[in-house]
Amino acid sequence: MYIVVYMNRSTKFASGSVRRIFEKLSKLSGISSKWLIMTLIPPMATFLLFIAAFWLFALPTLKKNLIESKEEMIEELTATGWALLDHYHERVLDGELSEEEAKERIKERVRHLHYGPSGSYYYWIIDMQPHLIVHPFNIDLIDRDIMEYDNPDFRDVIIRMVDIADNHGEGFIQYDWEFMGNPDQIEPKYSFVRHFEPWDWIIGTGVYLKDVNERVEHVISNSRMIFGIFGIMILLTSLAIAANGILTGLKLVEAKEKAEESDRLKSAFLANMSHEIRTPMNGILGFANLLKNDRLKSEKRSKYLNIINVSGKRMLGVINDLIDISRIEAGQVELSLKQTDINELLDYICSFFKPEAEKKNISLGCRKPFSGEDAQILTDKEKLYAVLANLVKNAIKYTDSGSVEIYYEKQGETVEFSVKDSGPGIESENLEAVFERFFQEKRNDGRIYEGTGLGLPIARAYVELIGGKIGVESTTGKGSRFYFTVPVRAQYDHH
């Protein structure tokens, strides 16, 4: 009852605080608090739901799958050890060895059977008395009555193993045990034991659950970065929308138009991000689950790994775009000027994208009218590469046949770069809109192309930062030419 009352009070306090914040923002901007709430809450709620889904569903599922894979492994390994006992028992029946000789050989072989990380996993043997017959670390306990064990927890573990073997023949058991014989390090362990009836022995092996927990912790650690990026982007987007409304709220008509535009961008952003993240994530999780099948053929395993790799690269591209646009919006992007050979840069881009173009039977060409010192400029090489790579990648993506050409021309103290394709072209009313964030042109043929809609806005920001301008010429059905200019000698004061 106390918890419920406390939660009710906390909820009322939190909701009251949030309401007062929105009321102050409403008075400041002249916009209704309802509009502010409707604008800010959805992206925040989406982010919180995403985190909740990760913690409540994804992580438990991951841990369950890891434990199940460990179960399969230790059950199979125990069966292998049992088969070794059976082999020596058969040799006793055939008269090759005495039972005493067979048991001594088994003890020696099992004592040295190790596997797993750093050889931390091993086999042991006990009998039904019970006595410890073989153990690679707790040697002082071998052949002693369990009632002589100093640790009552260890006695309980041995008794439970005997009970499983006696009643069920085999089974799983979870308990705490010394890590590799170190009495100061007790770790949870998951084992499988099986009764060998001819000698009344029990053989078993197990894994420490710290490996599972460490893998889960590794996933959590990597996820924090992704959550941080998403959180920053959603926060920046929410603040940008709210600030836009506050600044334009003094004029009701402008405030309405800005609100509608913000809602459209917000919806487009959430829809694009949902698709661009969910699609590769589904590929990664789905095919990773298929890889758990031990009977999977090598060619299928390679195919599935390749799909996971491609999906991972696609998700990394989405995250990189999010990071780049957030740094641009925060004014954290700076120039790093150095002498740059344009010809070398174009050669590298052509060789990099050539395999991608060849897959679509597209001709990719580079035209370099200058050489030597005439092909040298002072600029930010990395940002120039990013702009050209983005334009070439788009040209190849939207071109189904024909060619893509990269070239440049000198015009006094500026250099104009062009990327020309024979793709479907762009409608005239969209020539300016293509440089807006999250914009994706609707095709008449109904095709949908993957992408965040952030590549061209990032390219425009980089070009303007270097001190140039970017534009596009296009004819529908014939192709497009994206062009931009950069100074021969860029200046830091363009920032």
PDB file of C-alpha atoms in Angstrom, residues 153-350:
ATOM      1  CA  ASP A 153      27.647 -26.143   0.181  1.00  0.00           C
ATOM      2  CA  PHE A 154      29.998 -28.438  -1.730  1.00  0.00           C
ATOM      3  CA  ARG A 155      28.568 -31.452   0.095  1.00  0.00           C
ATOM      4  CA  ASP A 156      25.086 -30.349  -0.923  1.00  0.00           C
ATOM      5  CA  VAL A 157      26.131 -30.038  -4.594  1.00  0.00           C
ATOM      6  CA  ILE A 158      27.556 -33.594  -4.656  1.00  0.00           C
ATOM      7  CA  ILE A 159      24.426 -34.998  -2.988  1.00  0.00           C
ATOM      8  CA  ARG A 160      22.197 -33.218  -5.521  1.00  0.00           C
ATOM      9  CA  MET A 161      24.242 -34.670  -8.403  1.00  0.00           C
ATOM     10  CA  VAL A 162      23.871 -38.184  -6.978  1.00  0.00           C
ATOM     11  CA  ASP A 163      20.130 -37.623  -6.536  1.00  0.00           C
ATOM     12  CA  ILE A 164      19.768 -36.560 -10.194  1.00  0.00           C
ATOM     13  CA  ALA A 165      21.700 -39.597 -11.432  1.00  0.00           C
ATOM     14  CA  ASP A 166      19.842 -41.992  -9.125  1.00  0.00           C
ATOM     15  CA  ASN A 167      16.342 -40.750  -9.973  1.00  0.00           C
ATOM     16  CA  HIS A 168      16.638 -39.551 -13.552  1.00  0.00           C
ATOM     17  CA  GLY A 169      19.836 -40.991 -14.971  1.00  0.00           C
ATOM     18  CA  GLU A 170      20.958 -37.551 -16.196  1.00  0.00           C
ATOM     19  CA  GLY A 171      20.073 -33.901 -15.848  1.00  0.00           C
ATOM     20  CA  PHE A 172      21.091 -30.277 -15.381  1.00  0.00           C
ATOM     21  CA  ILE A 173      22.111 -28.667 -12.082  1.00  0.00           C
ATOM     22  CA  GLN A 174      22.899 -25.055 -11.152  1.00  0.00           C
ATOM     23  CA  TYR A 175      25.080 -24.225  -8.143  1.00  0.00           C
ATOM     24  CA  ASP A 176      28.034 -22.134  -6.902  1.00  0.00           C
ATOM     25  CA  TRP A 177      31.552 -23.557  -7.200  1.00  0.00           C
ATOM     26  CA  GLU A 178      35.200 -22.492  -6.976  1.00  0.00           C
ATOM     27  CA  PHE A 179      36.492 -20.966 -10.203  1.00  0.00           C
ATOM     28  CA  MET A 180      39.315 -23.235 -11.434  1.00  0.00           C
ATOM     29  CA  GLY A 181      40.069 -24.362  -7.869  1.00  0.00           C
ATOM     30  CA  ASN A 182      40.357 -20.840  -6.412  1.00  0.00           C
ATOM     31  CA  PRO A 183      38.535 -20.879  -3.024  1.00  0.00           C
ATOM     32  CA  ASP A 184      38.442 -17.073  -2.986  1.00  0.00           C
ATOM     33  CA  GLN A 185      36.462 -16.889  -6.221  1.00  0.00           C
ATOM     34  CA  ILE A 186      33.070 -18.582  -6.083  1.00  0.00           C
ATOM     35  CA  GLU A 187      31.070 -18.362  -9.313  1.00  0.00           C
ATOM     36  CA  PRO A 188      27.611 -19.605 -10.369  1.00  0.00           C
ATOM     37  CA  LYS A 189      27.923 -22.689 -12.538  1.00  0.00           C
ATOM     38  CA  TYR A 190      25.573 -24.686 -14.785  1.00  0.00           C
ATOM     39  CA  SER A 191      26.373 -28.377 -15.292  1.00  0.00           C
ATOM     40  CA  PHE A 192      25.055 -31.595 -16.795  1.00  0.00           C
ATOM     41  CA  VAL A 193      25.644 -34.999 -15.141  1.00  0.00           C
ATOM     42  CA  ARG A 194      25.014 -38.539 -16.437  1.00  0.00           C
ATOM     43  CA  HIS A 195      25.010 -41.899 -14.654  1.00  0.00           C
ATOM     44  CA  PHE A 196      27.350 -44.641 -15.942  1.00  0.00           C
ATOM     45  CA  GLU A 197      25.621 -47.684 -14.459  1.00  0.00           C
ATOM     46  CA  PRO A 198      28.238 -50.432 -15.098  1.00  0.00           C
ATOM     47  CA  TRP A 199      30.655 -48.816 -12.615  1.00  0.00           C
ATOM     48  CA  ASP A 200      28.068 -46.751 -10.724  1.00  0.00           C
ATOM     49  CA  TRP A 201      29.985 -43.587 -11.691  1.00  0.00           C
ATOM     50  CA  ILE A 202      28.621 -40.172 -12.517  1.00  0.00           C
ATOM     51  CA  ILE A 203      30.427 -38.052 -15.131  1.00  0.00           C
ATOM     52  CA  GLY A 204      29.678 -34.389 -15.656  1.00  0.00           C
ATOM     53  CA  THR A 205      30.887 -31.093 -17.027  1.00  0.00           C
ATOM     54  CA  GLY A 206      29.660 -27.511 -16.830  1.00  0.00           C
ATOM     55  CA  VAL A 207      30.181 -23.858 -17.666  1.00  0.00           C
ATOM     56  CA  TYR A 208      30.503 -20.800 -15.477  1.00  0.00           C
ATOM     57  CA  LEU A 209      27.601 -18.421 -15.978  1.00  0.00           C
ATOM     58  CA  LYS A 210      29.977 -15.470 -15.721  1.00  0.00           C
ATOM     59  CA  ASP A 211      30.688 -16.014 -19.443  1.00  0.00           C
ATOM     60  CA  VAL A 212      26.992 -15.551 -20.240  1.00  0.00           C
ATOM     61  CA  ASN A 213      26.769 -12.507 -17.964  1.00  0.00           C
ATOM     62  CA  GLU A 214      29.904 -10.992 -19.495  1.00  0.00           C
ATOM     63  CA  ARG A 215      28.463 -11.381 -23.014  1.00  0.00           C
ATOM     64  CA  VAL A 216      25.198  -9.765 -21.909  1.00  0.00           C
ATOM     65  CA  GLU A 217      27.164  -6.972 -20.219  1.00  0.00           C
ATOM     66  CA  HIS A 218      29.139  -6.504 -23.447  1.00  0.00           C
ATOM     67  CA  VAL A 219      25.882  -6.082 -25.373  1.00  0.00           C
ATOM     68  CA  ILE A 220      24.635  -3.606 -22.750  1.00  0.00           C
ATOM     69  CA  SER A 221      27.894  -1.652 -22.929  1.00  0.00           C
ATOM     70  CA  ASN A 222      27.684  -1.370 -26.731  1.00  0.00           C
ATOM     71  CA  SER A 223      24.000  -0.480 -26.534  1.00  0.00           C
ATOM     72  CA  ARG A 224      24.684   2.481 -24.239  1.00  0.00           C
ATOM     73  CA  MET A 225      26.450   4.260 -27.096  1.00  0.00           C
ATOM     74  CA  ILE A 226      23.541   3.625 -29.468  1.00  0.00           C
ATOM     75  CA  PHE A 227      21.020   4.754 -26.859  1.00  0.00           C
ATOM     76  CA  GLY A 228      23.099   7.854 -26.254  1.00  0.00           C
ATOM     77  CA  ILE A 229      23.142   8.707 -29.957  1.00  0.00           C
ATOM     78  CA  PHE A 230      19.404   8.112 -30.316  1.00  0.00           C
ATOM     79  CA  GLY A 231      18.731  10.087 -27.155  1.00  0.00           C
ATOM     80  CA  ILE A 232      20.810  13.027 -28.350  1.00  0.00           C
ATOM     81  CA  MET A 233      19.163  12.987 -31.760  1.00  0.00           C
ATOM     82  CA  ILE A 234      15.649  12.812 -30.327  1.00  0.00           C
ATOM     83  CA  LEU A 235      16.500  15.517 -27.800  1.00  0.00           C
ATOM     84  CA  LEU A 236      18.013  17.737 -30.511  1.00  0.00           C
ATOM     85  CA  THR A 237      15.041  17.127 -32.780  1.00  0.00           C
ATOM     86  CA  SER A 238      12.567  17.851 -29.992  1.00  0.00           C
ATOM     87  CA  LEU A 239      14.406  21.002 -28.928  1.00  0.00           C
ATOM     88  CA  ALA A 240      14.714  22.148 -32.533  1.00  0.00           C
ATOM     89  CA  ILE A 241      10.980  21.713 -33.073  1.00  0.00           C
ATOM     90  CA  ALA A 242      10.119  23.449 -29.807  1.00  0.00           C
ATOM     91  CA  ALA A 243      12.576  26.309 -30.440  1.00  0.00           C
ATOM     92  CA  ASN A 244      11.210  26.729 -33.939  1.00  0.00           C
ATOM     93  CA  GLY A 245       7.707  27.012 -32.499  1.00  0.00           C
ATOM     94  CA  ILE A 246       8.801  29.471 -29.790  1.00  0.00           C
ATOM     95  CA  LEU A 247      10.624  31.768 -32.215  1.00  0.00           C
ATOM     96  CA  THR A 248       7.752  31.850 -34.689  1.00  0.00           C
ATOM     97  CA  GLY A 249       4.917  31.731 -32.167  1.00  0.00           C
ATOM     98  CA  LEU A 250       4.512  35.526 -32.043  1.00  0.00           C
ATOM     99  CA  LYS A 251       2.739  35.384 -35.400  1.00  0.00           C
ATOM    100  CA  LEU A 252      -0.128  32.910 -35.357  1.00  0.00           C
ATOM    101  CA  VAL A 253      -0.095  32.158 -39.076  1.00  0.00           C
ATOM    102  CA  GLU A 254       3.650  31.537 -39.151  1.00  0.00           C
ATOM    103  CA  ALA A 255       3.401  29.480 -35.981  1.00  0.00           C
ATOM    104  CA  LYS A 256       0.743  27.275 -37.588  1.00  0.00           C
ATOM    105  CA  GLU A 257       2.806  26.771 -40.739  1.00  0.00           C
ATOM    106  CA  LYS A 258       5.942  25.992 -38.756  1.00  0.00           C
ATOM    107  CA  ALA A 259       4.026  23.583 -36.522  1.00  0.00           C
ATOM    108  CA  GLU A 260       2.682  21.689 -39.516  1.00  0.00           C
ATOM    109  CA  GLU A 261       6.146  21.559 -41.079  1.00  0.00           C
ATOM    110  CA  SER A 262       7.675  20.384 -37.814  1.00  0.00           C
ATOM    111  CA  ASP A 263       5.056  17.645 -37.485  1.00  0.00           C
ATOM    112  CA  ARG A 264       5.773  16.514 -41.040  1.00  0.00           C
ATOM    113  CA  LEU A 265       9.536  16.408 -40.451  1.00  0.00           C
ATOM    114  CA  LYS A 266       9.064  14.674 -37.141  1.00  0.00           C
ATOM    115  CA  SER A 267       6.836  12.020 -38.664  1.00  0.00           C
ATOM    116  CA  ALA A 268       9.209  11.564 -41.595  1.00  0.00           C
ATOM    117  CA  PHE A 269      12.164  11.310 -39.231  1.00  0.00           C
ATOM    118  CA  LEU A 270      10.505   8.723 -36.970  1.00  0.00           C
ATOM    119  CA  ALA A 271       9.215   6.739 -39.949  1.00  0.00           C
ATOM    120  CA  ASN A 272      12.615   6.784 -41.687  1.00  0.00           C
ATOM    121  CA  MET A 273      14.562   5.938 -38.544  1.00  0.00           C
ATOM    122  CA  SER A 274      12.119   3.174 -37.617  1.00  0.00           C
ATOM    123  CA  HIS A 275      12.528   1.591 -41.059  1.00  0.00           C
ATOM    124  CA  GLU A 276      16.274   2.169 -41.415  1.00  0.00           C
ATOM    125  CA  ILE A 277      17.019   0.734 -37.957  1.00  0.00           C
ATOM    126  CA  ARG A 278      14.407  -2.010 -37.783  1.00  0.00           C
ATOM    127  CA  THR A 279      15.215  -3.518 -41.199  1.00  0.00           C
ATOM    128  CA  PRO A 280      18.946  -4.246 -40.598  1.00  0.00           C
ATOM    129  CA  MET A 281      18.250  -5.103 -36.941  1.00  0.00           C
ATOM    130  CA  ASN A 282      15.721  -7.741 -38.024  1.00  0.00           C
ATOM    131  CA  GLY A 283      18.322  -9.114 -40.443  1.00  0.00           C
ATOM    132  CA  ILE A 284      20.983  -9.297 -37.737  1.00  0.00           C
ATOM    133  CA  LEU A 285      18.746 -10.902 -35.097  1.00  0.00           C
ATOM    134  CA  GLY A 286      17.008 -13.255 -37.515  1.00  0.00           C
ATOM    135  CA  PHE A 287      20.079 -14.701 -39.167  1.00  0.00           C
ATOM    136  CA  ALA A 288      22.042 -14.728 -35.893  1.00  0.00           C
ATOM    137  CA  ASN A 289      19.287 -16.973 -34.538  1.00  0.00           C
ATOM    138  CA  LEU A 290      19.608 -19.261 -37.579  1.00  0.00           C
ATOM    139  CA  LEU A 291      23.368 -19.578 -36.975  1.00  0.00           C
ATOM    140  CA  LYS A 292      22.643 -21.398 -33.696  1.00  0.00           C
ATOM    141  CA  ASN A 293      21.798 -24.500 -35.733  1.00  0.00           C
ATOM    142  CA  ASP A 294      24.865 -26.754 -35.409  1.00  0.00           C
ATOM    143  CA  ARG A 295      23.801 -28.732 -38.485  1.00  0.00           C
ATOM    144  CA  LEU A 296      23.909 -25.663 -40.728  1.00  0.00           C
ATOM    145  CA  LYS A 297      25.975 -26.183 -43.879  1.00  0.00           C
ATOM    146  CA  SER A 298      29.090 -24.059 -44.315  1.00  0.00           C
ATOM    147  CA  GLU A 299      27.822 -22.312 -47.449  1.00  0.00           C
ATOM    148  CA  LYS A 300      24.600 -21.289 -45.716  1.00  0.00           C
ATOM    149  CA  ARG A 301      26.556 -20.198 -42.637  1.00  0.00           C
ATOM    150  CA  SER A 302      28.765 -17.996 -44.840  1.00  0.00           C
ATOM    151  CA  LYS A 303      25.683 -16.590 -46.568  1.00  0.00           C
ATOM    152  CA  TYR A 304      24.017 -15.761 -43.233  1.00  0.00           C
ATOM    153  CA  LEU A 305      27.211 -14.170 -41.872  1.00  0.00           C
ATOM    154  CA  ASN A 306      27.446 -12.028 -45.012  1.00  0.00           C
ATOM    155  CA  ILE A 307      23.841 -10.852 -44.536  1.00  0.00           C
ATOM    156  CA  ILE A 308      24.601  -9.976 -40.885  1.00  0.00           C
ATOM    157  CA  ASN A 309      27.723  -8.086 -42.026  1.00  0.00           C
ATOM    158  CA  VAL A 310      25.798  -6.111 -44.683  1.00  0.00           C
ATOM    159  CA  SER A 311      23.004  -5.315 -42.201  1.00  0.00           C
ATOM    160  CA  GLY A 312      25.567  -4.183 -39.629  1.00  0.00           C
ATOM    161  CA  LYS A 313      27.246  -1.878 -42.158  1.00  0.00           C
ATOM    162  CA  ARG A 314      23.858  -0.432 -43.111  1.00  0.00           C
ATOM    163  CA  MET A 315      23.015   0.276 -39.457  1.00  0.00           C
ATOM    164  CA  LEU A 316      26.474   1.797 -38.958  1.00  0.00           C
ATOM    165  CA  GLY A 317      25.816   4.086 -41.945  1.00  0.00           C
ATOM    166  CA  VAL A 318      22.547   5.232 -40.355  1.00  0.00           C
ATOM    167  CA  ILE A 319      24.276   5.941 -37.050  1.00  0.00           C
ATOM    168  CA  ASN A 320      27.119   7.806 -38.796  1.00  0.00           C
ATOM    169  CA  ASP A 321      24.585   9.998 -40.629  1.00  0.00           C
ATOM    170  CA  LEU A 322      22.832  10.739 -37.331  1.00  0.00           C
ATOM    171  CA  ILE A 323      26.118  11.645 -35.659  1.00  0.00           C
ATOM    172  CA  ASP A 324      27.239  13.830 -38.583  1.00  0.00           C
ATOM    173  CA  ILE A 325      23.970  15.795 -38.818  1.00  0.00           C
ATOM    174  CA  SER A 326      23.870  16.269 -35.030  1.00  0.00           C
ATOM    175  CA  ARG A 327      27.468  17.605 -35.017  1.00  0.00           C
ATOM    176  CA  ILE A 328      26.619  19.921 -37.914  1.00  0.00           C
ATOM    177  CA  GLU A 329      23.522  21.246 -36.161  1.00  0.00           C
ATOM    178  CA  ALA A 330      25.490  21.716 -32.943  1.00  0.00           C
ATOM    179  CA  GLY A 331      28.210  23.693 -34.778  1.00  0.00           C
ATOM    180  CA  GLN A 332      30.899  21.212 -33.744  1.00  0.00           C
ATOM    181  CA  VAL A 333      32.309  20.566 -37.232  1.00  0.00           C
ATOM    182  CA  GLU A 334      35.644  22.246 -37.978  1.00  0.00           C
ATOM    183  CA  LEU A 335      37.897  22.444 -41.030  1.00  0.00           C
ATOM    184  CA  SER A 336      41.192  20.595 -41.314  1.00  0.00           C
ATOM    185  CA  LEU A 337      42.945  22.087 -44.345  1.00  0.00           C
ATOM    186  CA  LYS A 338      45.747  20.293 -46.175  1.00  0.00           C
ATOM    187  CA  GLN A 339      47.200  20.067 -49.685  1.00  0.00           C
ATOM    188  CA  THR A 340      45.037  17.647 -51.652  1.00  0.00           C
ATOM    189  CA  ASP A 341      45.668  15.963 -54.997  1.00  0.00           C
ATOM    190  CA  ILE A 342      42.297  15.984 -56.780  1.00  0.00           C
ATOM    191  CA  ASN A 343      43.335  13.283 -59.235  1.00  0.00           C
ATOM    192  CA  GLU A 344      44.363  10.891 -56.466  1.00  0.00           C
ATOM    193  CA  LEU A 345      41.067  11.518 -54.688  1.00  0.00           C
ATOM    194  CA  LEU A 346      39.003  10.822 -57.813  1.00  0.00           C
ATOM    195  CA  ASP A 347      41.030   7.678 -58.584  1.00  0.00           C
ATOM    196  CA  TYR A 348      40.377   6.377 -55.085  1.00  0.00           C
ATOM    197  CA  ILE A 349      36.635   7.072 -55.293  1.00  0.00           C
ATOM    198  CA  CYS A 350      36.368   5.404 -58.707  1.00  0.00           C
TER     199      CYS A 350
END
